[in-house]
Amino acid sequence: MFLVAGKIVEMEDVATLFASLGKYIACCMVGHAIHGLLVLPAIYALITRKNPYTFLSATLPLMMKCVEENNGVSKHISRFILPIGATVNMDGAALFQVTATASSVGAAGIPAGGVLTLAIILEAVGLPTNDISLILAVDWL
């Protein structure tokens, strides 16, 4: 929190900063909604010819329960495949990381794992990481 506060204090025009962050947050929210509610369900529906919205769940244990009880998938299979799929499918971070799609496979499945990956990528390509704390403000949402 102090990193974000420090950046805000350094800014000369705080109104422009908040306007830019507001636009960025709105863009991320719209992008997540389109990706999670339209694109992924459309892919699922095209492949399986089933209603994708019956499988929307927020947690991995709930998803495991649904897959095992509703679809009759073996516990050995669901408990091996679903955690891998949850780790690989961390592509929501791609809204603020250009190379996140390729690097999200190796990112940790923890809160702000995408920001850590972003910092590593920025350092690797020689870009400044000074203002990454402003991304943390959005990532915490």
PDB file of C-alpha atoms in Angstrom:
ATOM      1  CA  MET A   1       0.000   0.000   0.000  1.00  0.00           C
ATOM      2  CA  PHE A   2       2.885   2.345   0.747  1.00  0.00           C
ATOM      3  CA  LEU A   3       4.300   1.802  -2.740  1.00  0.00           C
ATOM      4  CA  VAL A   4       1.058   3.029  -4.269  1.00  0.00           C
ATOM      5  CA  ALA A   5       0.792   5.946  -1.836  1.00  0.00           C
ATOM      6  CA  GLY A   6       4.397   6.919  -2.562  1.00  0.00           C
ATOM      7  CA  LYS A   7       3.733   7.033  -6.307  1.00  0.00           C
ATOM      8  CA  ILE A   8       0.602   9.126  -5.805  1.00  0.00           C
ATOM      9  CA  VAL A   9       2.515  11.633  -3.677  1.00  0.00           C
ATOM     10  CA  GLU A  10       5.229  11.909  -6.365  1.00  0.00           C
ATOM     11  CA  MET A  11       2.702  12.767  -9.078  1.00  0.00           C
ATOM     12  CA  GLU A  12       2.204  16.382 -10.047  1.00  0.00           C
ATOM     13  CA  ASP A  13      -1.288  15.977 -11.512  1.00  0.00           C
ATOM     14  CA  VAL A  14      -3.163  13.496  -9.319  1.00  0.00           C
ATOM     15  CA  ALA A  15      -6.457  14.032 -11.185  1.00  0.00           C
ATOM     16  CA  THR A  16      -4.895  12.804 -14.429  1.00  0.00           C
ATOM     17  CA  LEU A  17      -3.454   9.803 -12.595  1.00  0.00           C
ATOM     18  CA  PHE A  18      -6.854   8.816 -11.186  1.00  0.00           C
ATOM     19  CA  ALA A  19      -8.539   9.387 -14.538  1.00  0.00           C
ATOM     20  CA  SER A  20      -5.991   7.132 -16.227  1.00  0.00           C
ATOM     21  CA  LEU A  21      -6.305   4.462 -13.535  1.00  0.00           C
ATOM     22  CA  GLY A  22     -10.096   4.642 -13.816  1.00  0.00           C
ATOM     23  CA  LYS A  23      -9.933   4.050 -17.547  1.00  0.00           C
ATOM     24  CA  TYR A  24      -7.485   1.202 -16.990  1.00  0.00           C
ATOM     25  CA  ILE A  25      -9.739  -0.410 -14.366  1.00  0.00           C
ATOM     26  CA  ALA A  26     -12.772  -0.082 -16.635  1.00  0.00           C
ATOM     27  CA  CYS A  27     -10.830  -1.629 -19.515  1.00  0.00           C
ATOM     28  CA  CYS A  28      -9.740  -4.551 -17.307  1.00  0.00           C
ATOM     29  CA  MET A  29     -13.296  -5.124 -16.026  1.00  0.00           C
ATOM     30  CA  VAL A  30     -14.774  -5.109 -19.532  1.00  0.00           C
ATOM     31  CA  GLY A  31     -11.989  -7.346 -20.827  1.00  0.00           C
ATOM     32  CA  HIS A  32     -12.454  -9.860 -18.005  1.00  0.00           C
ATOM     33  CA  ALA A  33     -16.217  -9.879 -18.522  1.00  0.00           C
ATOM     34  CA  ILE A  34     -15.936 -10.454 -22.267  1.00  0.00           C
ATOM     35  CA  HIS A  35     -13.290 -13.136 -21.837  1.00  0.00           C
ATOM     36  CA  GLY A  36     -14.951 -14.987 -18.949  1.00  0.00           C
ATOM     37  CA  LEU A  37     -18.595 -14.651 -19.917  1.00  0.00           C
ATOM     38  CA  LEU A  38     -18.446 -14.766 -23.727  1.00  0.00           C
ATOM     39  CA  VAL A  39     -15.190 -16.105 -25.204  1.00  0.00           C
ATOM     40  CA  LEU A  40     -14.465 -19.063 -22.913  1.00  0.00           C
ATOM     41  CA  PRO A  41     -18.114 -20.229 -22.771  1.00  0.00           C
ATOM     42  CA  ALA A  42     -18.352 -19.943 -26.566  1.00  0.00           C
ATOM     43  CA  ILE A  43     -15.283 -22.149 -26.993  1.00  0.00           C
ATOM     44  CA  TYR A  44     -16.703 -24.671 -24.524  1.00  0.00           C
ATOM     45  CA  ALA A  45     -20.096 -24.676 -26.244  1.00  0.00           C
ATOM     46  CA  LEU A  46     -18.541 -25.151 -29.687  1.00  0.00           C
ATOM     47  CA  ILE A  47     -16.442 -28.086 -28.568  1.00  0.00           C
ATOM     48  CA  THR A  48     -18.878 -29.920 -26.284  1.00  0.00           C
ATOM     49  CA  ARG A  49     -22.278 -28.763 -27.561  1.00  0.00           C
ATOM     50  CA  LYS A  50     -23.349 -28.243 -23.918  1.00  0.00           C
ATOM     51  CA  ASN A  51     -24.476 -25.202 -21.953  1.00  0.00           C
ATOM     52  CA  PRO A  52     -21.262 -23.699 -20.512  1.00  0.00           C
ATOM     53  CA  TYR A  53     -22.976 -21.610 -17.863  1.00  0.00           C
ATOM     54  CA  THR A  54     -23.903 -24.669 -15.801  1.00  0.00           C
ATOM     55  CA  PHE A  55     -20.204 -25.085 -14.951  1.00  0.00           C
ATOM     56  CA  LEU A  56     -19.325 -21.564 -13.838  1.00  0.00           C
ATOM     57  CA  SER A  57     -17.860 -21.769 -10.343  1.00  0.00           C
ATOM     58  CA  ALA A  58     -15.515 -19.612  -8.348  1.00  0.00           C
ATOM     59  CA  THR A  59     -13.337 -22.161  -6.602  1.00  0.00           C
ATOM     60  CA  LEU A  60     -11.398 -25.251  -7.532  1.00  0.00           C
ATOM     61  CA  PRO A  61     -13.017 -27.508  -4.879  1.00  0.00           C
ATOM     62  CA  LEU A  62     -16.473 -26.550  -6.127  1.00  0.00           C
ATOM     63  CA  MET A  63     -15.412 -27.260  -9.702  1.00  0.00           C
ATOM     64  CA  MET A  64     -14.044 -30.657  -8.653  1.00  0.00           C
ATOM     65  CA  LYS A  65     -17.334 -31.490  -6.938  1.00  0.00           C
ATOM     66  CA  CYS A  66     -19.365 -30.489 -10.010  1.00  0.00           C
ATOM     67  CA  VAL A  67     -17.166 -32.457 -12.396  1.00  0.00           C
ATOM     68  CA  GLU A  68     -17.151 -35.565 -10.220  1.00  0.00           C
ATOM     69  CA  GLU A  69     -20.835 -35.595  -9.226  1.00  0.00           C
ATOM     70  CA  ASN A  70     -22.551 -34.124 -12.288  1.00  0.00           C
ATOM     71  CA  ASN A  71     -20.362 -35.616 -15.002  1.00  0.00           C
ATOM     72  CA  GLY A  72     -19.205 -38.822 -13.341  1.00  0.00           C
ATOM     73  CA  VAL A  73     -15.508 -38.095 -13.875  1.00  0.00           C
ATOM     74  CA  SER A  74     -13.145 -40.196 -11.767  1.00  0.00           C
ATOM     75  CA  LYS A  75     -11.662 -38.480  -8.698  1.00  0.00           C
ATOM     76  CA  HIS A  76      -8.162 -39.466  -9.814  1.00  0.00           C
ATOM     77  CA  ILE A  77      -8.631 -37.676 -13.121  1.00  0.00           C
ATOM     78  CA  SER A  78     -10.370 -34.564 -11.810  1.00  0.00           C
ATOM     79  CA  ARG A  79      -7.903 -34.032  -8.975  1.00  0.00           C
ATOM     80  CA  PHE A  80      -4.996 -34.259 -11.386  1.00  0.00           C
ATOM     81  CA  ILE A  81      -6.330 -32.324 -14.382  1.00  0.00           C
ATOM     82  CA  LEU A  82      -8.332 -29.481 -12.803  1.00  0.00           C
ATOM     83  CA  PRO A  83      -5.470 -27.958 -10.737  1.00  0.00           C
ATOM     84  CA  ILE A  84      -3.236 -28.038 -13.815  1.00  0.00           C
ATOM     85  CA  GLY A  85      -5.960 -26.384 -15.870  1.00  0.00           C
ATOM     86  CA  ALA A  86      -6.490 -23.715 -13.207  1.00  0.00           C
ATOM     87  CA  THR A  87      -2.766 -22.920 -13.198  1.00  0.00           C
ATOM     88  CA  VAL A  88      -2.367 -22.841 -16.965  1.00  0.00           C
ATOM     89  CA  ASN A  89      -5.536 -20.802 -17.492  1.00  0.00           C
ATOM     90  CA  MET A  90      -4.333 -17.702 -15.629  1.00  0.00           C
ATOM     91  CA  ASP A  91      -4.782 -15.627 -18.753  1.00  0.00           C
ATOM     92  CA  GLY A  92      -6.743 -12.811 -17.131  1.00  0.00           C
ATOM     93  CA  ALA A  93      -3.365 -11.228 -16.445  1.00  0.00           C
ATOM     94  CA  ALA A  94      -2.955 -10.830 -20.207  1.00  0.00           C
ATOM     95  CA  LEU A  95      -5.022  -7.644 -20.021  1.00  0.00           C
ATOM     96  CA  PHE A  96      -2.009  -5.828 -18.632  1.00  0.00           C
ATOM     97  CA  GLN A  97       0.845  -8.048 -19.757  1.00  0.00           C
ATOM     98  CA  VAL A  98       1.678  -8.342 -23.420  1.00  0.00           C
ATOM     99  CA  THR A  99       3.637 -11.536 -22.944  1.00  0.00           C
ATOM    100  CA  ALA A 100       1.548 -12.979 -20.108  1.00  0.00           C
ATOM    101  CA  THR A 101      -0.063 -15.640 -22.250  1.00  0.00           C
ATOM    102  CA  ALA A 102       3.267 -17.402 -22.730  1.00  0.00           C
ATOM    103  CA  SER A 103       4.626 -16.674 -19.263  1.00  0.00           C
ATOM    104  CA  SER A 104       1.461 -17.366 -17.219  1.00  0.00           C
ATOM    105  CA  VAL A 105       2.075 -21.104 -17.476  1.00  0.00           C
ATOM    106  CA  GLY A 106       5.047 -20.736 -15.136  1.00  0.00           C
ATOM    107  CA  ALA A 107       3.543 -18.062 -12.874  1.00  0.00           C
ATOM    108  CA  ALA A 108       2.607 -18.889  -9.324  1.00  0.00           C
ATOM    109  CA  GLY A 109      -1.082 -19.386  -8.604  1.00  0.00           C
ATOM    110  CA  ILE A 110      -1.083 -16.750  -5.880  1.00  0.00           C
ATOM    111  CA  PRO A 111      -2.591 -13.285  -5.619  1.00  0.00           C
ATOM    112  CA  ALA A 112      -0.447 -10.779  -7.525  1.00  0.00           C
ATOM    113  CA  GLY A 113       1.477 -13.590  -9.218  1.00  0.00           C
ATOM    114  CA  GLY A 114       0.928 -11.856 -12.547  1.00  0.00           C
ATOM    115  CA  VAL A 115       2.512  -8.638 -11.256  1.00  0.00           C
ATOM    116  CA  LEU A 116       5.602 -10.563 -10.194  1.00  0.00           C
ATOM    117  CA  THR A 117       5.778 -12.137 -13.642  1.00  0.00           C
ATOM    118  CA  LEU A 118       5.350  -8.693 -15.213  1.00  0.00           C
ATOM    119  CA  ALA A 119       8.267  -7.330 -13.161  1.00  0.00           C
ATOM    120  CA  ILE A 120      10.478 -10.220 -14.247  1.00  0.00           C
ATOM    121  CA  ILE A 121       9.544  -9.707 -17.904  1.00  0.00           C
ATOM    122  CA  LEU A 122      10.101  -5.941 -17.766  1.00  0.00           C
ATOM    123  CA  GLU A 123      13.537  -6.443 -16.210  1.00  0.00           C
ATOM    124  CA  ALA A 124      14.423  -9.112 -18.773  1.00  0.00           C
ATOM    125  CA  VAL A 125      13.671  -6.843 -21.724  1.00  0.00           C
ATOM    126  CA  GLY A 126      15.264  -3.776 -20.152  1.00  0.00           C
ATOM    127  CA  LEU A 127      12.111  -1.723 -19.489  1.00  0.00           C
ATOM    128  CA  PRO A 128      11.697   0.349 -16.307  1.00  0.00           C
ATOM    129  CA  THR A 129       9.816  -1.178 -13.380  1.00  0.00           C
ATOM    130  CA  ASN A 130       9.505   2.065 -11.427  1.00  0.00           C
ATOM    131  CA  ASP A 131       5.744   2.499 -11.834  1.00  0.00           C
ATOM    132  CA  ILE A 132       4.724  -1.125 -11.392  1.00  0.00           C
ATOM    133  CA  SER A 133       3.289  -0.227  -7.988  1.00  0.00           C
ATOM    134  CA  LEU A 134       0.418   1.542  -9.776  1.00  0.00           C
ATOM    135  CA  ILE A 135      -0.523  -1.769 -11.398  1.00  0.00           C
ATOM    136  CA  LEU A 136      -0.721  -3.283  -7.912  1.00  0.00           C
ATOM    137  CA  ALA A 137      -3.594  -0.930  -7.122  1.00  0.00           C
ATOM    138  CA  VAL A 138      -5.603  -2.451  -9.957  1.00  0.00           C
ATOM    139  CA  ASP A 139      -4.387  -6.011  -9.380  1.00  0.00           C
ATOM    140  CA  TRP A 140      -5.661  -5.954  -5.802  1.00  0.00           C
ATOM    141  CA  LEU A 141      -9.190  -5.326  -7.057  1.00  0.00           C
TER     142      LEU A 141
END
